[in-house]
Amino acid sequence: MRAKRTKLLGGAAALLLVFLASCVLVDGSTGWFPVLGNLVSAARMRSYAAQVYPELTPEGPWARYDPEDGGYFLAFALKTGGGRRNLYYDLGSKLVTDEQRRTVLRKELGIAEHPQVNGQRAYWDARWDPSEPDAPVVEIRIDFGDRNSTPVPEEAAMREAMAEQAMALYEDLSPRTPVHSVSVHYSHEAQEDERGGSLWHSITVELPDGTPLTREMVLSGNLESR
C-alpha cells in the first residue's frame, strides 16, 4: 500500500513539474505565467467593473489571453440579462481598456475619432487604472513623414521636426484633459526596415502627475527606430 502511495505521489510530482515547465515555455513577453496572468487580469478587471459598472457581472472566473496584442480580456454581462461588454487589461501598464467608455469620453471632449493636427493624422486614447477608475490615463500620438523627393534628414533635424509636431499635438489636445504620454513617429520613403517596410523613428515622452510637455523633452527623448 505504501509503495502504491509513493508511486502515486511520484507521478503527481512529475505532472506538476511538467505543468510548470509548460508554463515557462508558453510564457509570453508579459513575464507572467499564463494562469497567474489570467487570474490577476481578471481580478483587476472585476475590481474596475465593480466600481464603474455595478450592474455587470463577469462571465467567468478568469480572463482570456490574446496572443496578438499580449493582453487579456474578460466579458461581462448585465445581471438582469440583455447585454454584455468586453474589458481588456494590460499587465505591463496595469491599465484597463474600456472601449465604450473611451468613445463616450472622446465625444464629450469634442475630439474626433481621427484628429488632424498640422494636416497629419493623430491618435487619442484613454485607459483606466482600476485603483483610480475616475481618472483617465490619456495617451496621444502623431505620425508624419517625408517623400523620396526630400533629403533624408540628419538626426538633429529629424528631432527638431518631431519636436515641432509633438508640441502642436500637445497644444491642440492637452486643454481637453490631462495628457500622460505623448508619442511622435516619423518615416521617410527612402528608408526601409529589415523586412522592406517603412522604417519608423519614434520618441515617447511620459508625463506623470500632469507634467506639461516641453520641446526640450522631445529633443532629448529616447529615439527608437524600427
Tab-separated table of N, CA and C in Angstrom, residues 28-117:
chain	number	residue	atom	x	y	z
A	28	GLY	N	4.664	34.360	-22.275
A	28	GLY	CA	4.946	35.366	-23.295
A	28	GLY	C	5.770	36.509	-22.768
A	29	SER	N	5.714	37.627	-23.460
A	29	SER	CA	6.510	38.797	-23.113
A	29	SER	C	6.030	39.476	-21.845
A	30	THR	N	4.863	39.084	-21.323
A	30	THR	CA	4.344	39.736	-20.123
A	30	THR	C	5.176	39.411	-18.900
A	31	GLY	N	5.939	38.302	-18.908
A	31	GLY	CA	6.713	37.926	-17.746
A	31	GLY	C	5.888	37.219	-16.691
A	32	TRP	N	4.645	36.872	-16.996
A	32	TRP	CA	3.775	36.190	-16.053
A	32	TRP	C	3.505	34.778	-16.554
A	33	PHE	N	3.339	33.817	-15.621
A	33	PHE	CA	2.833	32.512	-16.016
A	33	PHE	C	1.422	32.719	-16.554
A	34	PRO	N	1.018	31.985	-17.589
A	34	PRO	CA	-0.301	32.177	-18.184
A	34	PRO	C	-1.444	32.135	-17.185
A	35	VAL	N	-1.495	31.108	-16.326
A	35	VAL	CA	-2.612	31.001	-15.388
A	35	VAL	C	-2.620	32.178	-14.419
A	36	LEU	N	-1.450	32.546	-13.906
A	36	LEU	CA	-1.372	33.675	-12.983
A	36	LEU	C	-1.778	34.966	-13.679
A	37	GLY	N	-1.317	35.156	-14.925
A	37	GLY	CA	-1.697	36.350	-15.668
A	37	GLY	C	-3.189	36.425	-15.890
A	38	ASN	N	-3.820	35.280	-16.198
A	38	ASN	CA	-5.267	35.239	-16.383
A	38	ASN	C	-6.003	35.643	-15.111
A	39	LEU	N	-5.558	35.094	-13.984
A	39	LEU	CA	-6.238	35.359	-12.719
A	39	LEU	C	-6.050	36.799	-12.260
A	40	VAL	N	-4.816	37.310	-12.349
A	40	VAL	CA	-4.540	38.687	-11.929
A	40	VAL	C	-5.318	39.672	-12.795
A	41	SER	N	-5.306	39.459	-14.108
A	41	SER	CA	-6.016	40.355	-15.022
A	41	SER	C	-7.509	40.343	-14.743
A	42	ALA	N	-8.065	39.145	-14.530
A	42	ALA	CA	-9.492	39.045	-14.246
A	42	ALA	C	-9.844	39.773	-12.960
A	43	ALA	N	-9.010	39.625	-11.937
A	43	ALA	CA	-9.284	40.274	-10.655
A	43	ALA	C	-9.294	41.791	-10.796
A	44	ARG	N	-8.376	42.330	-11.582
A	44	ARG	CA	-8.304	43.783	-11.730
A	44	ARG	C	-9.430	44.309	-12.606
A	45	MET	N	-9.830	43.538	-13.617
A	45	MET	CA	-10.977	43.965	-14.423
A	45	MET	C	-12.269	43.877	-13.620
A	46	ARG	N	-12.381	42.877	-12.771
A	46	ARG	CA	-13.571	42.780	-11.907
A	46	ARG	C	-13.620	43.950	-10.933
A	47	SER	N	-12.452	44.325	-10.401
A	47	SER	CA	-12.397	45.473	-9.491
A	47	SER	C	-12.839	46.753	-10.196
A	48	TYR	N	-12.356	46.942	-11.413
A	48	TYR	CA	-12.742	48.114	-12.197
A	48	TYR	C	-14.241	48.107	-12.475
A	49	ALA	N	-14.764	46.986	-12.943
A	49	ALA	CA	-16.180	46.894	-13.300
A	49	ALA	C	-17.077	47.090	-12.088
A	50	ALA	N	-16.674	46.582	-10.921
A	50	ALA	CA	-17.495	46.726	-9.723
A	50	ALA	C	-17.687	48.186	-9.346
A	51	GLN	N	-16.690	49.025	-9.656
A	51	GLN	CA	-16.776	50.444	-9.322
A	51	GLN	C	-17.491	51.263	-10.399
A	52	VAL	N	-17.274	50.880	-11.662
A	52	VAL	CA	-17.813	51.664	-12.770
A	52	VAL	C	-19.153	51.130	-13.272
A	53	TYR	N	-19.288	49.804	-13.272
A	53	TYR	CA	-20.490	49.155	-13.783
A	53	TYR	C	-21.013	48.133	-12.767
A	54	PRO	N	-21.583	48.589	-11.664
A	54	PRO	CA	-22.062	47.631	-10.658
A	54	PRO	C	-23.173	46.717	-11.175
A	55	GLU	N	-23.778	47.087	-12.309
A	55	GLU	CA	-24.847	46.254	-12.868
A	55	GLU	C	-24.318	45.097	-13.695
A	56	LEU	N	-22.982	45.036	-13.896
A	56	LEU	CA	-22.388	43.973	-14.699
A	56	LEU	C	-21.817	42.872	-13.820
A	57	THR	N	-21.803	41.667	-14.360
A	57	THR	CA	-21.193	40.536	-13.661
A	57	THR	C	-20.283	39.787	-14.619
A	58	PRO	N	-19.102	39.355	-14.182
A	58	PRO	CA	-18.176	38.654	-15.087
A	58	PRO	C	-18.748	37.316	-15.528
A	59	GLU	N	-18.445	36.940	-16.781
A	59	GLU	CA	-18.966	35.690	-17.319
A	59	GLU	C	-18.069	34.496	-17.004
A	60	GLY	N	-16.967	34.721	-16.321
A	60	GLY	CA	-16.084	33.625	-15.971
A	60	GLY	C	-15.122	34.041	-14.873
A	61	PRO	N	-14.414	33.089	-14.267
A	61	PRO	CA	-13.513	33.390	-13.159
A	61	PRO	C	-12.168	33.948	-13.581
A	62	TRP	N	-11.792	33.782	-14.868
A	62	TRP	CA	-10.501	34.299	-15.276
A	62	TRP	C	-10.571	34.865	-16.687
A	63	ALA	N	-9.563	35.670	-17.008
A	63	ALA	CA	-9.528	36.356	-18.300
A	63	ALA	C	-8.895	35.469	-19.356
A	64	ARG	N	-9.189	35.781	-20.611
A	64	ARG	CA	-8.572	35.073	-21.735
A	64	ARG	C	-7.402	35.897	-22.268
A	65	TYR	N	-6.402	35.189	-22.773
A	65	TYR	CA	-5.193	35.842	-23.281
A	65	TYR	C	-5.274	36.011	-24.789
A	66	ASP	N	-4.932	37.208	-25.264
A	66	ASP	CA	-4.900	37.486	-26.702
A	66	ASP	C	-3.437	37.511	-27.141
A	67	PRO	N	-2.962	36.485	-27.851
A	67	PRO	CA	-1.544	36.424	-28.225
A	67	PRO	C	-1.129	37.502	-29.219
A	68	GLU	N	-2.083	38.099	-29.930
A	68	GLU	CA	-1.731	39.117	-30.925
A	68	GLU	C	-1.267	40.410	-30.285
A	69	ASP	N	-1.978	40.874	-29.252
A	69	ASP	CA	-1.565	42.129	-28.611
A	69	ASP	C	-0.968	41.916	-27.225
A	70	GLY	N	-0.907	40.662	-26.772
A	70	GLY	CA	-0.279	40.382	-25.483
A	70	GLY	C	-1.088	40.824	-24.292
A	71	GLY	N	-2.390	41.069	-24.477
A	71	GLY	CA	-3.241	41.495	-23.378
A	71	GLY	C	-4.283	40.445	-23.026
A	72	TYR	N	-5.089	40.748	-22.026
A	72	TYR	CA	-6.131	39.848	-21.558
A	72	TYR	C	-7.492	40.518	-21.700
A	73	PHE	N	-8.536	39.722	-21.855
A	73	PHE	CA	-9.874	40.289	-21.951
A	73	PHE	C	-10.858	39.410	-21.194
A	74	LEU	N	-11.933	40.046	-20.751
A	74	LEU	CA	-12.954	39.355	-19.979
A	74	LEU	C	-14.309	39.943	-20.341
A	75	ALA	N	-15.281	39.072	-20.580
A	75	ALA	CA	-16.636	39.506	-20.927
A	75	ALA	C	-17.464	39.668	-19.652
A	76	PHE	N	-18.291	40.711	-19.640
A	76	PHE	CA	-19.210	40.970	-18.535
A	76	PHE	C	-20.625	41.040	-19.103
A	77	ALA	N	-21.591	40.579	-18.340
A	77	ALA	CA	-22.986	40.597	-18.783
A	77	ALA	C	-23.833	41.360	-17.775
A	78	LEU	N	-24.923	41.956	-18.253
A	78	LEU	CA	-25.860	42.623	-17.351
A	78	LEU	C	-26.481	41.594	-16.423
A	79	LYS	N	-26.553	41.926	-15.144
A	79	LYS	CA	-27.122	40.999	-14.181
A	79	LYS	C	-28.576	40.686	-14.499
A	80	THR	N	-29.239	41.642	-15.142
A	80	THR	CA	-30.646	41.440	-15.496
A	80	THR	C	-30.795	40.798	-16.870
A	81	GLY	N	-29.665	40.552	-17.561
A	81	GLY	CA	-29.699	39.961	-18.898
A	81	GLY	C	-29.879	41.028	-19.964
A	82	GLY	N	-29.617	40.639	-21.220
A	82	GLY	CA	-29.895	41.550	-22.332
A	82	GLY	C	-28.730	42.375	-22.810
A	83	GLY	N	-27.532	42.137	-22.343
A	83	GLY	CA	-26.396	42.920	-22.826
A	83	GLY	C	-25.088	42.415	-22.256
A	84	ARG	N	-23.975	42.756	-22.921
A	84	ARG	CA	-22.667	42.336	-22.436
A	84	ARG	C	-21.626	43.357	-22.882
A	85	ARG	N	-20.483	43.309	-22.249
A	85	ARG	CA	-19.391	44.235	-22.566
A	85	ARG	C	-18.063	43.547	-22.306
A	86	ASN	N	-17.088	43.803	-23.197
A	86	ASN	CA	-15.738	43.270	-23.025
A	86	ASN	C	-14.832	44.342	-22.448
A	87	LEU	N	-14.011	43.943	-21.500
A	87	LEU	CA	-12.951	44.797	-20.978
A	87	LEU	C	-11.619	44.143	-21.296
A	88	TYR	N	-10.569	44.955	-21.406
A	88	TYR	CA	-9.239	44.459	-21.745
A	88	TYR	C	-8.249	44.966	-20.702
A	89	TYR	N	-7.208	44.172	-20.439
A	89	TYR	CA	-6.240	44.551	-19.420
A	89	TYR	C	-4.825	44.262	-19.902
A	90	ASP	N	-3.932	45.200	-19.627
A	90	ASP	CA	-2.524	45.054	-19.988
A	90	ASP	C	-1.703	44.942	-18.711
A	91	LEU	N	-1.023	43.807	-18.537
A	91	LEU	CA	-0.240	43.586	-17.320
A	91	LEU	C	0.936	44.538	-17.209
A	92	GLY	N	1.473	44.961	-18.358
A	92	GLY	CA	2.623	45.858	-18.332
A	92	GLY	C	2.279	47.235	-17.787
A	93	SER	N	1.245	47.839	-18.339
A	93	SER	CA	0.846	49.186	-17.914
A	93	SER	C	-0.093	49.171	-16.721
A	94	LYS	N	-0.720	48.003	-16.440
A	94	LYS	CA	-1.702	47.847	-15.366
A	94	LYS	C	-2.939	48.715	-15.598
A	95	LEU	N	-3.311	48.835	-16.877
A	95	LEU	CA	-4.451	49.671	-17.244
A	95	LEU	C	-5.533	48.857	-17.932
A	96	VAL	N	-6.779	49.291	-17.730
A	96	VAL	CA	-7.940	48.667	-18.349
A	96	VAL	C	-8.353	49.460	-19.576
A	97	THR	N	-8.608	48.752	-20.675
A	97	THR	CA	-9.185	49.372	-21.865
A	97	THR	C	-10.680	49.114	-21.845
A	98	ASP	N	-11.438	50.213	-21.870
A	98	ASP	CA	-12.906	50.161	-21.872
A	98	ASP	C	-13.351	50.944	-23.106
A	99	GLU	N	-13.555	50.242	-24.217
A	99	GLU	CA	-13.770	50.903	-25.492
A	99	GLU	C	-15.019	51.793	-25.496
A	100	GLN	N	-16.088	51.321	-24.899
A	100	GLN	CA	-17.315	52.118	-24.896
A	100	GLN	C	-17.146	53.393	-24.075
A	101	ARG	N	-16.542	53.272	-22.914
A	101	ARG	CA	-16.343	54.453	-22.068
A	101	ARG	C	-15.370	55.437	-22.720
A	102	ARG	N	-14.342	54.904	-23.401
A	102	ARG	CA	-13.394	55.753	-24.116
A	102	ARG	C	-14.099	56.551	-25.212
A	103	THR	N	-14.979	55.901	-25.946
A	103	THR	CA	-15.712	56.592	-27.017
A	103	THR	C	-16.598	57.687	-26.457
A	104	VAL	N	-17.276	57.388	-25.360
A	104	VAL	CA	-18.146	58.392	-24.731
A	104	VAL	C	-17.328	59.595	-24.276
A	105	LEU	N	-16.193	59.353	-23.630
A	105	LEU	CA	-15.344	60.440	-23.146
A	105	LEU	C	-14.804	61.260	-24.309
A	106	ARG	N	-14.357	60.599	-25.369
A	106	ARG	CA	-13.819	61.320	-26.533
A	106	ARG	C	-14.857	62.260	-27.124
A	107	LYS	N	-16.085	61.799	-27.239
A	107	LYS	CA	-17.148	62.639	-27.790
A	107	LYS	C	-17.500	63.783	-26.852
A	108	GLU	N	-17.489	63.523	-25.548
A	108	GLU	CA	-17.766	64.588	-24.580
A	108	GLU	C	-16.717	65.691	-24.662
A	109	LEU	N	-15.479	65.311	-24.948
A	109	LEU	CA	-14.389	66.284	-25.032
A	109	LEU	C	-14.320	66.966	-26.396
A	110	GLY	N	-15.134	66.512	-27.349
A	110	GLY	CA	-15.130	67.113	-28.681
A	110	GLY	C	-13.915	66.730	-29.500
A	111	ILE	N	-13.402	65.525	-29.294
A	111	ILE	CA	-12.231	65.053	-30.036
A	111	ILE	C	-12.691	64.099	-31.133
A	112	ALA	N	-12.233	64.340	-32.352
A	112	ALA	CA	-12.615	63.500	-33.479
A	112	ALA	C	-12.040	62.102	-33.324
A	113	GLU	N	-12.666	61.135	-33.987
A	113	GLU	CA	-12.166	59.764	-33.927
A	113	GLU	C	-10.738	59.681	-34.452
A	114	HIS	N	-10.452	60.446	-35.515
A	114	HIS	CA	-9.100	60.544	-36.060
A	114	HIS	C	-8.742	62.030	-36.166
A	115	PRO	N	-8.307	62.640	-35.070
A	115	PRO	CA	-7.992	64.077	-35.102
A	115	PRO	C	-6.869	64.402	-36.080
A	116	GLN	N	-6.961	65.584	-36.678
A	116	GLN	CA	-5.933	66.072	-37.598
A	116	GLN	C	-5.201	67.234	-36.935
A	117	VAL	N	-3.882	67.146	-36.904
A	117	VAL	CA	-3.049	68.209	-36.335
A	117	VAL	C	-1.974	68.547	-37.356
